[in-house]
Amino acid sequence: MDLNAYLKERRAQVDKALDTYLPGEDVLPISLHKAMRYSTFAAGKRIRPILMMAACEAVGGTVDKVMPAACAMEMIHTYSLIHDDLPAMDDDDFRRGRPTCHKVYGDALAILAGDALLTEAFILLSRLGEDGGVSLEAARRVSADIARCAGSMGMVGGQVVDMDSEGKEIDLATLEYIHTRKTGALILASVQSGAVLGGASSEQVDNLGRYAKAAGLAFQVADDILDIVGDQELLGKDVGSDQERGKATYPALLGLDAARDRAKELRDVALESLSGFDERAEPLRSIAHYIVDRSF
Amino acid sequence: MDLNAYLKERRAQVDKALDTYLPGEDVLPISLHKAMRYSTFAAGKRIRPILMMAACEAVGGTVDKVMPAACAMEMIHTYSLIHDDLPAMDDDDFRRGRPTCHKVYGDALAILAGDALLTEAFILLSRLGEDGGVSLEAARRVSADIARCAGSMGMVGGQVVDMDSEGKEIDLATLEYIHTRKTGALILASVQSGAVLGGASSEQVDNLGRYAKAAGLAFQVADDILDIVGDQELLGKDVGSDQERGKATYPALLGLDAARDRAKELRDVALESLSGFDERAEPLRSIAHYIVDRSF
């Protein structure tokens, strides 16, 4: 399949839906909605919403059922980036090649724009079962899964341990603890929510969960590799910024070659988890390749 | 009725439930859960959860049905205080008589503790319909109402306009815009959610909504008055801090006497909204008196 064309089409769908769901720049308070939109429409890859749609399709569901949840996921991802970039946190001036939210709107409004995006995600999720297209129980379960994966034992927890580990020697177990939460948790929630909303069996949800865990970790290993060997344009942030900051990375811990082997191994686990799925899982397979192969 | 005894009993119930719902201090990441608990158990009045319970009782519901939503509301309130107190925002060192979260745990962890508390609220809300005690549709509606009231057109929006207005001359309409959102929105959501979960008719929900709007605004007017005439212990923050900061307040805009008249007028609207309710609405009536009368 032509993954680039697929990703491009899906990205356009997500962008269009995000534009519909987010309050307009003419809605009060204007500065807040501008800041929320500035970061949301900062050329993101939309990988989480696309994974949710692809998981839904893989089990025979239709994509429009997951769009509110897919956009909610992207809003949660965006809020986490805004807060991560703050001076009190990673203090990054650029993100996806553009000045970060707080550089443009100031720290206070960036904090509030993040807060509002997280809240907006739950506004969207609470509307999931509204029109009967999705069962209320599936909607409830998806909201619960996404909230748990975004919370103190998921994404936020991973961020805290990541922060605590900066400049320290950490072992592989701690590094994986960080990544399975900081980035892995939302990817897991995306894939499993897409499956649930698509009407998956519990066995399918489990297999797609295994796919998501492996692909999510592979994504992070590949990102660490790209931080060393990639170019700034592809990465959207400064090359070598993790190293500069004394962050533990897979290449730092394992060496570059072993990190690449680990990425390939995880890709293969992801692919193997899809063995019981038919050609409708082809996008998920291509994405597993794409995630890892970009780091070669 | 003995309102003090009622509030004390309810507060103890809320504190106990919050302790159950929040991850323990022994759960990883420990620093995060400590920070979340530090701010949650900072001697709050629990006025929002108590209003939710009282509204539920006023329509004949039982209190245990609302406890998860009541605690979710308190978590949202607590997150908003943590973020408001940050150096990038109000830069407050004390809250409820104790050092603020960022003074104890640092700015980064305070940001993340706020994020995690907001997310934890939605974890709790997503569990509302789980055990069948509450219908899935009521649970969905309550989650939607609370999220909307907490979001960019509710509490966060009010905070943004409040921030934009600092040091500027603003009119009464802007001041009310701020307060109906910054504090009013969560109070409205608390009361209406309690009513919905208690099985209220739509007329009852409307009347209780009117009560909440009036009582919520009265609460703010009284707070503004207390900032001038109150003592620090009662207020839990520095007396005169609004004035110092050049914040618009009711007494500054209307004069102290007219502000007191406005508070009384709002209290009476709140009481009048409850005229169709029996003695089970007595706690709501007493609370309306308490909110306003403390500022005399």
Coordinates of C-alpha atoms in Angstrom, one line a residue:
Chain A
M1 CA 0.0 0.0 0.0
D2 CA 1.0 3.7 -0.5
L3 CA 1.4 4.6 3.1
N4 CA 2.3 8.2 2.4
A5 CA -0.9 8.8 0.5
Y6 CA -2.9 7.0 3.2
L7 CA -1.3 9.1 6.0
K8 CA -1.8 12.3 4.0
E9 CA -5.5 11.6 3.4
R10 CA -6.0 10.6 7.1
R11 CA -4.1 13.7 8.3
A12 CA -6.4 15.9 6.2
Q13 CA -9.5 14.2 7.7
V14 CA -8.2 14.7 11.2
D15 CA -7.2 18.3 10.6
K16 CA -10.7 19.0 9.2
A17 CA -12.4 17.4 12.2
L18 CA -10.2 19.2 14.6
D19 CA -11.1 22.5 13.0
T20 CA -14.8 21.6 13.4
Y21 CA -14.5 20.5 17.0
L22 CA -12.2 23.3 18.4
P23 CA -13.9 26.6 19.3
G24 CA -13.2 29.2 16.6
E25 CA -10.7 32.0 16.9
D26 CA -13.7 34.4 17.0
V27 CA -15.1 32.8 20.2
L28 CA -14.3 34.4 23.5
P29 CA -11.7 34.4 25.0
I30 CA -10.1 34.9 21.7
S31 CA -6.5 34.8 22.9
L32 CA -7.1 31.4 24.5
H33 CA -8.7 29.8 21.5
K34 CA -6.0 31.2 19.3
A35 CA -3.3 29.6 21.5
M36 CA -5.2 26.3 21.5
R37 CA -5.4 26.3 17.7
Y38 CA -1.9 27.6 17.2
S39 CA -0.5 24.5 18.9
T40 CA -3.0 22.1 17.5
F41 CA -2.4 23.1 13.9
A42 CA 1.4 23.0 14.2
A43 CA 2.0 20.5 11.4
G44 CA 1.6 17.4 13.7
K45 CA 1.8 14.0 12.2
R46 CA -1.5 13.0 13.8
I47 CA -0.1 9.5 14.4
R48 CA -2.4 8.8 17.4
P49 CA -5.7 9.6 15.7
I50 CA -4.5 7.8 12.6
L51 CA -3.7 4.7 14.7
M52 CA -7.1 4.9 16.2
M53 CA -8.8 5.0 12.8
A54 CA -6.6 2.2 11.5
A55 CA -7.4 0.0 14.5
C56 CA -11.1 0.7 14.0
E57 CA -10.8 -0.3 10.3
A58 CA -8.7 -3.4 11.1
V59 CA -11.7 -4.9 13.0
G60 CA -14.2 -3.8 10.3
G61 CA -15.5 -0.6 11.9
T62 CA -16.1 2.7 10.1
V63 CA -13.9 5.6 10.6
D64 CA -16.5 8.3 11.3
K65 CA -17.4 6.5 14.6
V66 CA -14.0 7.2 16.0
M67 CA -13.4 10.7 14.8
P68 CA -14.4 12.5 18.1
A69 CA -12.2 10.2 20.1
A70 CA -9.4 10.5 17.6
C71 CA -9.5 14.3 17.9
A72 CA -9.7 14.1 21.6
M73 CA -6.5 12.0 21.6
E74 CA -4.7 14.6 19.5
M75 CA -5.8 17.4 21.9
I76 CA -4.4 15.4 24.8
H77 CA -1.2 14.9 22.9
T78 CA -1.0 18.6 22.0
Y79 CA -1.7 19.8 25.6
S80 CA 1.1 17.5 26.8
L81 CA 3.5 19.1 24.3
I82 CA 2.5 22.6 25.3
H83 CA 3.1 21.9 29.0
D84 CA 6.3 19.9 28.3
D85 CA 7.8 22.9 26.4
L86 CA 7.3 25.4 29.2
P87 CA 10.3 27.0 30.8
A88 CA 9.5 25.3 34.1
M89 CA 9.7 21.9 32.2
D90 CA 11.9 21.3 29.1
D91 CA 12.1 25.0 28.2
D92 CA 11.9 24.4 24.5
D93 CA 11.7 27.4 22.1
F94 CA 10.8 25.4 19.0
R95 CA 8.4 22.5 18.3
R96 CA 7.6 21.1 14.9
G97 CA 9.7 23.9 13.4
R98 CA 7.7 26.7 14.9
P99 CA 8.1 28.8 18.1
T100 CA 6.4 27.0 21.0
C101 CA 3.1 28.1 22.4
H102 CA 4.6 29.9 25.4
K103 CA 7.1 31.8 23.2
V104 CA 4.2 33.2 21.2
Y105 CA 1.5 33.6 23.9
G106 CA 3.4 33.8 27.1
D107 CA 3.7 31.2 29.9
A108 CA 0.4 31.8 31.6
L109 CA -1.7 31.5 28.5
A110 CA 0.3 28.4 27.4
I111 CA -0.5 26.7 30.7
L112 CA -4.2 27.6 30.3
A113 CA -4.3 26.6 26.7
G114 CA -2.9 23.2 27.7
D115 CA -5.5 22.9 30.4
A116 CA -8.3 23.9 28.1
L117 CA -7.2 21.4 25.4
L118 CA -7.1 18.5 27.9
T119 CA -10.6 19.5 29.1
E120 CA -11.8 19.9 25.5
A121 CA -10.8 16.3 24.9
F122 CA -13.1 15.2 27.6
I123 CA -15.9 17.4 26.3
L124 CA -15.5 15.5 23.0
L125 CA -15.3 12.1 24.7
S126 CA -18.5 12.8 26.7
R127 CA -20.3 13.4 23.4
L128 CA -19.3 10.0 22.0
G129 CA -22.5 8.1 22.9
E130 CA -24.7 11.1 22.4
D131 CA -26.2 10.4 19.0
G132 CA -26.4 6.6 19.3
G133 CA -23.7 5.9 16.7
V134 CA -21.7 4.4 19.5
S135 CA -23.1 2.4 22.4
L136 CA -23.0 4.3 25.7
E137 CA -21.0 1.4 27.3
A138 CA -18.4 1.5 24.5
A139 CA -18.2 5.3 24.9
R140 CA -17.8 5.0 28.7
R141 CA -15.1 2.4 28.4
V142 CA -13.1 4.4 25.8
S143 CA -13.3 7.5 28.0
A144 CA -12.1 5.5 31.0
D145 CA -9.2 4.0 29.0
I146 CA -8.1 7.3 27.5
A147 CA -8.3 9.1 30.9
R148 CA -6.3 6.4 32.7
C149 CA -3.6 6.3 30.0
A150 CA -3.3 10.1 30.1
G151 CA -3.2 10.3 33.9
S152 CA -0.8 10.0 36.9
M153 CA -0.1 6.3 36.2
G154 CA 0.1 6.9 32.4
M155 CA 1.4 9.8 30.4
V156 CA 1.8 12.3 33.2
G157 CA 3.5 9.7 35.4
G158 CA 6.0 8.9 32.6
Q159 CA 6.8 12.6 32.3
V160 CA 7.4 12.9 36.0
V161 CA 9.8 9.9 36.1
D162 CA 11.5 11.3 32.9
M163 CA 12.0 14.6 34.6
D164 CA 13.4 13.0 37.8
S165 CA 15.8 11.0 35.7
E166 CA 17.4 13.8 33.8
G167 CA 21.1 14.0 34.3
K168 CA 21.1 10.7 36.3
E169 CA 22.3 7.3 35.2
I170 CA 19.2 5.2 34.7
D171 CA 18.9 1.5 33.7
L172 CA 16.9 0.0 30.8
A173 CA 14.0 -0.9 33.1
T174 CA 13.5 2.7 34.1
L175 CA 13.9 3.9 30.5
E176 CA 11.1 1.5 29.5
Y177 CA 9.0 2.6 32.4
I178 CA 9.2 6.1 31.2
H179 CA 8.5 5.4 27.5
T180 CA 5.7 2.9 28.0
R181 CA 3.9 5.7 29.9
K182 CA 5.1 9.0 28.5
T183 CA 4.5 8.1 24.8
G184 CA 3.3 4.5 25.0
A185 CA 0.2 5.0 27.1
L186 CA -1.6 7.3 24.6
I187 CA -0.6 5.1 21.7
L188 CA -2.0 2.0 23.5
A189 CA -5.2 3.9 24.3
S190 CA -5.5 5.1 20.7
V191 CA -5.3 1.6 19.3
Q192 CA -7.5 -0.1 21.9
S193 CA -10.1 2.7 21.7
G194 CA -10.3 2.4 18.0
A195 CA -10.8 -1.3 18.3
V196 CA -13.5 -1.0 20.9
L197 CA -15.4 1.7 19.0
G198 CA -15.0 -0.5 15.8
G199 CA -16.7 -3.4 17.6
A200 CA -13.7 -5.6 18.2
S201 CA -13.9 -8.9 20.1
S202 CA -11.9 -9.0 23.3
E203 CA -9.3 -11.2 21.7
Q204 CA -8.9 -8.6 18.9
V205 CA -8.6 -5.8 21.5
D206 CA -5.8 -7.9 23.3
N207 CA -3.9 -8.5 20.1
L208 CA -4.1 -4.9 19.0
G209 CA -3.0 -3.9 22.5
R210 CA 0.1 -6.0 22.0
Y211 CA 0.6 -4.3 18.7
A212 CA 0.3 -0.9 20.2
K213 CA 2.7 -1.6 23.1
A214 CA 5.4 -2.8 20.7
A215 CA 4.8 -0.1 18.1
G216 CA 4.7 2.6 20.8
L217 CA 8.0 1.6 22.2
A218 CA 9.5 1.2 18.8
F219 CA 8.4 4.7 18.0
Q220 CA 10.4 6.0 21.0
V221 CA 13.5 3.9 20.2
A222 CA 13.4 5.3 16.7
D223 CA 12.9 8.8 18.0
D224 CA 16.0 8.4 20.2
I225 CA 18.0 7.2 17.2
L226 CA 16.8 10.1 15.1
D227 CA 17.8 12.5 17.8
I228 CA 21.4 11.4 17.1
V229 CA 21.4 10.7 13.4
G230 CA 18.4 12.5 12.0
D231 CA 18.1 15.9 10.4
Q232 CA 16.3 18.7 12.1
E233 CA 13.6 19.1 9.5
L234 CA 12.5 15.5 9.9
L235 CA 12.5 15.6 13.6
G236 CA 11.0 19.1 14.1
K237 CA 13.3 19.8 17.0
D238 CA 17.0 20.4 17.5
V239 CA 19.1 17.4 16.7
G240 CA 21.1 16.2 19.7
S241 CA 18.8 18.0 22.2
D242 CA 18.3 14.9 24.3
Q243 CA 22.0 14.4 24.6
E244 CA 22.6 18.0 25.5
R245 CA 20.1 17.8 28.2
G246 CA 21.7 14.6 29.6
K247 CA 18.6 12.5 28.9
A248 CA 18.9 8.8 28.9
T249 CA 18.2 7.3 25.4
Y250 CA 18.3 3.9 23.9
P251 CA 21.4 4.6 21.8
A252 CA 23.1 6.0 24.9
L253 CA 22.2 3.0 27.0
L254 CA 22.6 0.2 24.4
G255 CA 24.7 1.7 21.7
L256 CA 23.4 2.7 18.3
D257 CA 23.5 -0.7 16.7
A258 CA 21.8 -2.5 19.5
A259 CA 19.2 0.3 19.7
R260 CA 18.4 -0.4 16.0
D261 CA 18.1 -4.1 16.7
R262 CA 15.7 -3.4 19.5
A263 CA 13.6 -1.2 17.2
K264 CA 13.5 -4.0 14.6
E265 CA 12.6 -6.6 17.2
L266 CA 9.7 -4.5 18.5
R267 CA 8.5 -3.9 15.0
D268 CA 8.4 -7.6 14.4
V269 CA 6.4 -8.2 17.6
A270 CA 4.0 -5.6 16.4
L271 CA 3.6 -7.3 13.0
E272 CA 3.3 -10.7 14.6
S273 CA 0.4 -9.4 16.8
L274 CA -1.5 -8.7 13.6
S275 CA -1.1 -12.2 12.2
G276 CA -4.8 -13.0 12.8
F277 CA -6.0 -10.0 10.9
D278 CA -6.8 -9.7 7.2
E279 CA -5.9 -7.0 4.7
R280 CA -7.9 -4.4 6.6
A281 CA -4.9 -4.3 9.0
E282 CA -2.6 -3.3 6.2
P283 CA -2.3 0.3 7.4
L284 CA -1.3 -0.8 10.9
R285 CA 1.4 -3.1 9.4
S286 CA 2.7 -0.3 7.2
I287 CA 2.8 2.1 10.1
A288 CA 4.9 -0.4 12.2
H289 CA 7.3 -0.4 9.3
Y290 CA 7.3 3.3 8.9
I291 CA 7.9 4.0 12.6
V292 CA 11.0 1.9 12.7
D293 CA 12.4 2.1 9.1
R294 CA 12.6 5.9 9.2
S295 CA 15.5 5.5 11.8
F296 CA 17.7 3.4 9.5
Chain B
M1 CA -30.7 23.4 60.9
D2 CA -27.1 23.3 62.3
L3 CA -25.2 24.1 59.1
N4 CA -21.8 23.9 60.7
A5 CA -22.5 20.3 61.9
Y6 CA -23.8 19.5 58.4
L7 CA -20.8 21.0 56.6
K8 CA -18.4 19.2 59.0
E9 CA -20.0 15.8 58.4
R10 CA -20.2 16.3 54.7
R11 CA -16.6 17.5 54.6
A12 CA -15.5 14.4 56.4
Q13 CA -17.4 12.2 53.9
V14 CA -15.8 14.0 51.0
D15 CA -12.3 13.8 52.5
K16 CA -12.7 10.1 53.1
A17 CA -13.9 9.5 49.6
L18 CA -11.1 11.6 48.1
D19 CA -8.6 9.5 50.1
T20 CA -10.0 6.4 48.6
Y21 CA -10.2 7.7 45.0
L22 CA -6.7 9.3 44.8
P23 CA -3.7 7.0 44.2
G24 CA -1.8 6.5 47.5
E25 CA 1.5 8.1 48.3
D26 CA 3.2 4.7 47.9
V27 CA 2.1 4.5 44.3
L28 CA 4.7 5.4 41.6
P29 CA 5.5 8.1 40.8
I30 CA 5.6 8.9 44.5
S31 CA 6.5 12.6 44.2
L32 CA 3.5 13.1 41.8
H33 CA 1.0 11.5 44.0
K34 CA 2.4 13.3 47.1
A35 CA 2.0 16.6 45.3
M36 CA -1.6 15.8 44.2
R37 CA -2.5 14.8 47.7
Y38 CA -0.7 17.8 49.3
S39 CA -3.0 20.2 47.5
T40 CA -6.1 18.1 47.7
F41 CA -5.9 17.8 51.5
A42 CA -5.1 21.4 52.2
A43 CA -8.1 22.1 54.4
G44 CA -10.5 23.0 51.6
K45 CA -14.0 23.8 52.4
R46 CA -15.3 21.2 49.8
I47 CA -18.1 23.6 48.9
R48 CA -18.5 22.2 45.4
P49 CA -18.9 18.6 46.4
I50 CA -21.2 19.5 49.3
L51 CA -23.4 21.5 46.9
M52 CA -23.5 18.5 44.6
M53 CA -24.6 16.3 47.4
A54 CA -27.1 18.8 48.7
A55 CA -28.7 19.2 45.3
C56 CA -28.9 15.4 45.0
E57 CA -30.7 15.3 48.3
A58 CA -33.0 18.2 47.5
V59 CA -34.5 16.1 44.7
G60 CA -34.7 13.0 46.8
G61 CA -31.5 11.2 45.7
T62 CA -29.1 9.4 47.8
V63 CA -25.7 10.9 48.4
D64 CA -23.5 7.8 47.6
K65 CA -24.6 8.1 44.0
V66 CA -22.9 11.4 43.5
M67 CA -19.7 10.8 45.5
P68 CA -17.4 10.0 42.5
A69 CA -18.6 13.1 40.6
A70 CA -18.4 15.2 43.8
C71 CA -14.8 14.2 44.3
A72 CA -14.1 14.7 40.6
M73 CA -15.3 18.3 41.0
E74 CA -13.0 18.9 44.0
M75 CA -10.1 17.6 42.0
I76 CA -10.9 20.0 39.1
H77 CA -11.1 22.8 41.6
T78 CA -7.8 21.8 43.2
Y79 CA -6.0 21.6 39.9
S80 CA -7.2 25.0 39.0
L81 CA -5.8 26.4 42.3
I82 CA -2.4 24.7 41.8
H83 CA -2.1 26.2 38.3
D84 CA -3.5 29.6 39.3
D85 CA -0.8 29.9 42.1
L86 CA 2.1 29.2 39.7
P87 CA 4.7 32.0 39.3
A88 CA 3.7 32.3 35.6
M89 CA 0.1 33.0 36.8
D90 CA -0.8 34.7 40.2
D91 CA 2.5 33.8 41.8
D92 CA 1.0 33.0 45.2
D93 CA 3.2 31.5 48.0
F94 CA 0.3 30.6 50.3
R95 CA -3.1 29.0 49.9
R96 CA -5.4 27.9 52.6
G97 CA -2.7 28.9 55.1
R98 CA -0.1 26.6 53.7
P99 CA 2.7 27.0 51.2
T100 CA 1.4 26.5 47.7
C101 CA 2.1 23.3 45.7
H102 CA 4.9 24.8 43.6
K103 CA 6.6 26.2 46.7
V104 CA 6.9 22.7 48.1
Y105 CA 7.3 20.6 45.0
G106 CA 8.7 23.0 42.4
D107 CA 7.0 24.5 39.3
A108 CA 7.3 21.5 37.0
L109 CA 5.8 19.0 39.4
A110 CA 3.1 21.5 40.3
I111 CA 2.1 21.8 36.7
L112 CA 2.0 18.1 36.3
A113 CA 0.2 17.5 39.6
G114 CA -2.5 19.9 38.3
D115 CA -2.6 18.1 35.0
A116 CA -2.9 14.7 36.7
L117 CA -5.7 15.9 39.1
L118 CA -7.7 17.2 36.1
T119 CA -7.3 13.9 34.4
E120 CA -8.0 11.9 37.5
A121 CA -11.4 13.7 37.7
F122 CA -12.3 12.3 34.3
I123 CA -11.1 8.9 35.3
L124 CA -13.6 9.1 38.2
L125 CA -16.4 10.5 36.0
S126 CA -15.9 7.7 33.4
R127 CA -16.5 5.2 36.2
L128 CA -19.8 6.8 37.1
G129 CA -22.1 4.5 35.1
E130 CA -19.8 1.4 35.6
D131 CA -21.7 -0.4 38.3
G132 CA -25.3 0.4 37.3
G133 CA -26.0 2.7 40.3
V134 CA -26.3 5.6 37.8
S135 CA -27.7 5.3 34.3
L136 CA -25.1 5.5 31.5
E137 CA -27.0 8.4 30.0
A138 CA -27.1 10.4 33.3
A139 CA -23.4 9.6 33.7
R140 CA -22.6 10.8 30.2
R141 CA -24.6 14.0 30.6
V142 CA -22.9 14.8 33.9
S143 CA -19.4 14.2 32.4
A144 CA -20.4 16.5 29.5
D145 CA -21.7 19.3 31.8
I146 CA -18.7 19.2 34.1
A147 CA -16.2 19.2 31.2
R148 CA -17.9 22.1 29.5
C149 CA -18.1 24.1 32.7
A150 CA -14.4 23.5 33.3
G151 CA -13.2 24.3 29.8
S152 CA -12.3 27.2 27.6
M153 CA -15.8 28.7 27.7
G154 CA -16.1 28.0 31.4
M155 CA -13.6 28.1 34.2
V156 CA -10.4 28.3 32.1
G157 CA -12.0 31.0 29.9
G158 CA -12.9 33.0 33.0
Q159 CA -9.3 32.7 34.3
V160 CA -8.0 34.0 31.0
V161 CA -10.2 37.1 30.9
D162 CA -9.5 37.7 34.6
M163 CA -5.7 37.6 33.8
D164 CA -6.2 39.9 30.8
S165 CA -8.1 42.4 32.9
E166 CA -5.5 42.8 35.7
G167 CA -4.5 46.4 36.1
K168 CA -7.1 47.5 33.6
E169 CA -10.3 49.4 34.3
I170 CA -13.1 46.9 33.6
D171 CA -16.9 47.3 33.8
L172 CA -19.4 45.3 35.8
A173 CA -20.4 43.3 32.7
T174 CA -16.8 42.1 32.3
L175 CA -16.5 41.4 36.0
E176 CA -19.6 39.2 35.9
Y177 CA -18.3 37.5 32.7
I178 CA -15.2 36.5 34.7
H179 CA -17.0 35.4 37.8
T180 CA -19.8 33.4 36.2
R181 CA -17.0 31.4 34.5
K182 CA -14.0 31.4 36.8
T183 CA -15.9 30.3 39.9
G184 CA -19.6 30.2 38.8
A185 CA -19.2 27.5 36.2
L186 CA -18.0 24.8 38.5
I187 CA -20.7 25.7 41.1
L188 CA -23.4 25.5 38.4
A189 CA -22.0 22.1 37.2
S190 CA -21.9 20.8 40.8
V191 CA -25.5 21.7 41.5
Q192 CA -26.9 20.6 38.2
S193 CA -24.9 17.3 38.2
G194 CA -26.1 16.5 41.7
A195 CA -29.7 17.1 40.6
V196 CA -29.3 15.0 37.4
L197 CA -27.7 12.1 39.4
G198 CA -30.4 12.4 42.0
G199 CA -33.1 11.9 39.4
A200 CA -34.4 15.5 39.1
S201 CA -37.1 16.5 36.6
S202 CA -35.9 19.0 34.0
E203 CA -37.9 21.7 35.8
Q204 CA -36.0 20.9 39.0
V205 CA -32.7 21.0 37.1
D206 CA -33.6 24.5 35.8
N207 CA -34.6 25.8 39.2
L208 CA -31.5 24.5 40.8
G209 CA -29.4 26.0 38.0
R210 CA -30.9 29.4 38.8
Y211 CA -30.0 28.8 42.4
A212 CA -26.5 27.8 41.5
K213 CA -25.9 30.9 39.3
A214 CA -27.1 33.3 42.0
A215 CA -25.3 31.5 44.8
G216 CA -22.1 31.2 42.8
L217 CA -22.0 34.9 42.0
A218 CA -22.9 35.7 45.6
F219 CA -20.0 33.6 46.7
Q220 CA -17.6 35.7 44.6
V221 CA -19.1 39.1 45.7
A222 CA -18.7 37.9 49.3
D223 CA -15.1 36.8 48.6
D224 CA -14.3 40.2 47.2
I225 CA -15.8 41.9 50.3
L226 CA -13.8 39.6 52.6
D227 CA -10.6 40.4 50.7
I228 CA -11.1 43.9 52.1
V229 CA -12.7 43.4 55.5
G230 CA -12.0 39.8 56.3
D231 CA -9.2 38.3 58.4
Q232 CA -6.5 36.2 56.9
E233 CA -7.4 33.0 58.8
L234 CA -11.0 33.0 57.5
L235 CA -9.9 33.7 53.9
G236 CA -6.8 31.5 53.8
K237 CA -5.0 34.1 51.7
D238 CA -3.5 37.5 52.3
V239 CA -6.1 40.2 53.0
G240 CA -6.0 42.9 50.4
S241 CA -4.1 40.8 47.9
D242 CA -6.7 41.5 45.2
Q243 CA -6.3 45.2 45.6
E244 CA -2.5 45.0 45.7
R245 CA -2.6 43.2 42.4
G246 CA -4.9 45.8 40.8
K247 CA -7.7 43.2 40.4
A248 CA -11.2 44.5 39.7
T249 CA -13.6 43.6 42.6
Y250 CA -17.2 44.3 43.4
P251 CA -16.4 46.7 46.2
A252 CA -13.9 48.5 44.0
L253 CA -16.4 48.8 41.3
L254 CA -19.6 49.4 43.3
G255 CA -18.4 50.5 46.7
L256 CA -18.6 48.3 49.8
D257 CA -22.2 49.0 50.7
A258 CA -23.6 48.4 47.2
A259 CA -21.5 45.3 46.9
R260 CA -23.1 44.0 50.1
D261 CA -26.6 44.9 48.7
R262 CA -25.7 42.9 45.6
A263 CA -24.7 39.9 47.6
K264 CA -28.0 40.0 49.5
E265 CA -30.0 40.4 46.3
L266 CA -28.2 37.4 44.8
R267 CA -28.8 35.4 48.0
D268 CA -32.5 36.2 47.7
V269 CA -32.7 35.1 44.1
A270 CA -31.1 31.8 45.2
L271 CA -33.6 31.3 48.0
E272 CA -36.5 32.1 45.7
S273 CA -35.4 29.5 43.2
L274 CA -35.8 26.9 45.9
S275 CA -39.4 27.9 46.7
G276 CA -40.9 24.8 45.0
F277 CA -38.7 22.5 47.1
D278 CA -39.5 20.9 50.4
E279 CA -37.4 20.6 53.6
R280 CA -34.9 18.4 51.8
A281 CA -33.6 21.6 50.2
E282 CA -32.8 23.1 53.6
P283 CA -29.0 22.6 53.3
L284 CA -29.0 24.5 50.0
R285 CA -31.0 27.3 51.7
S286 CA -28.6 27.4 54.6
I287 CA -25.6 27.4 52.3
A288 CA -27.0 30.4 50.4
H289 CA -27.2 32.3 53.7
Y290 CA -23.8 31.1 54.8
I291 CA -22.1 32.2 51.6
V292 CA -23.4 35.8 51.9
D293 CA -23.8 36.3 55.6
R294 CA -20.1 35.6 56.3
S295 CA -19.3 38.8 54.5
F296 CA -21.4 41.1 56.8

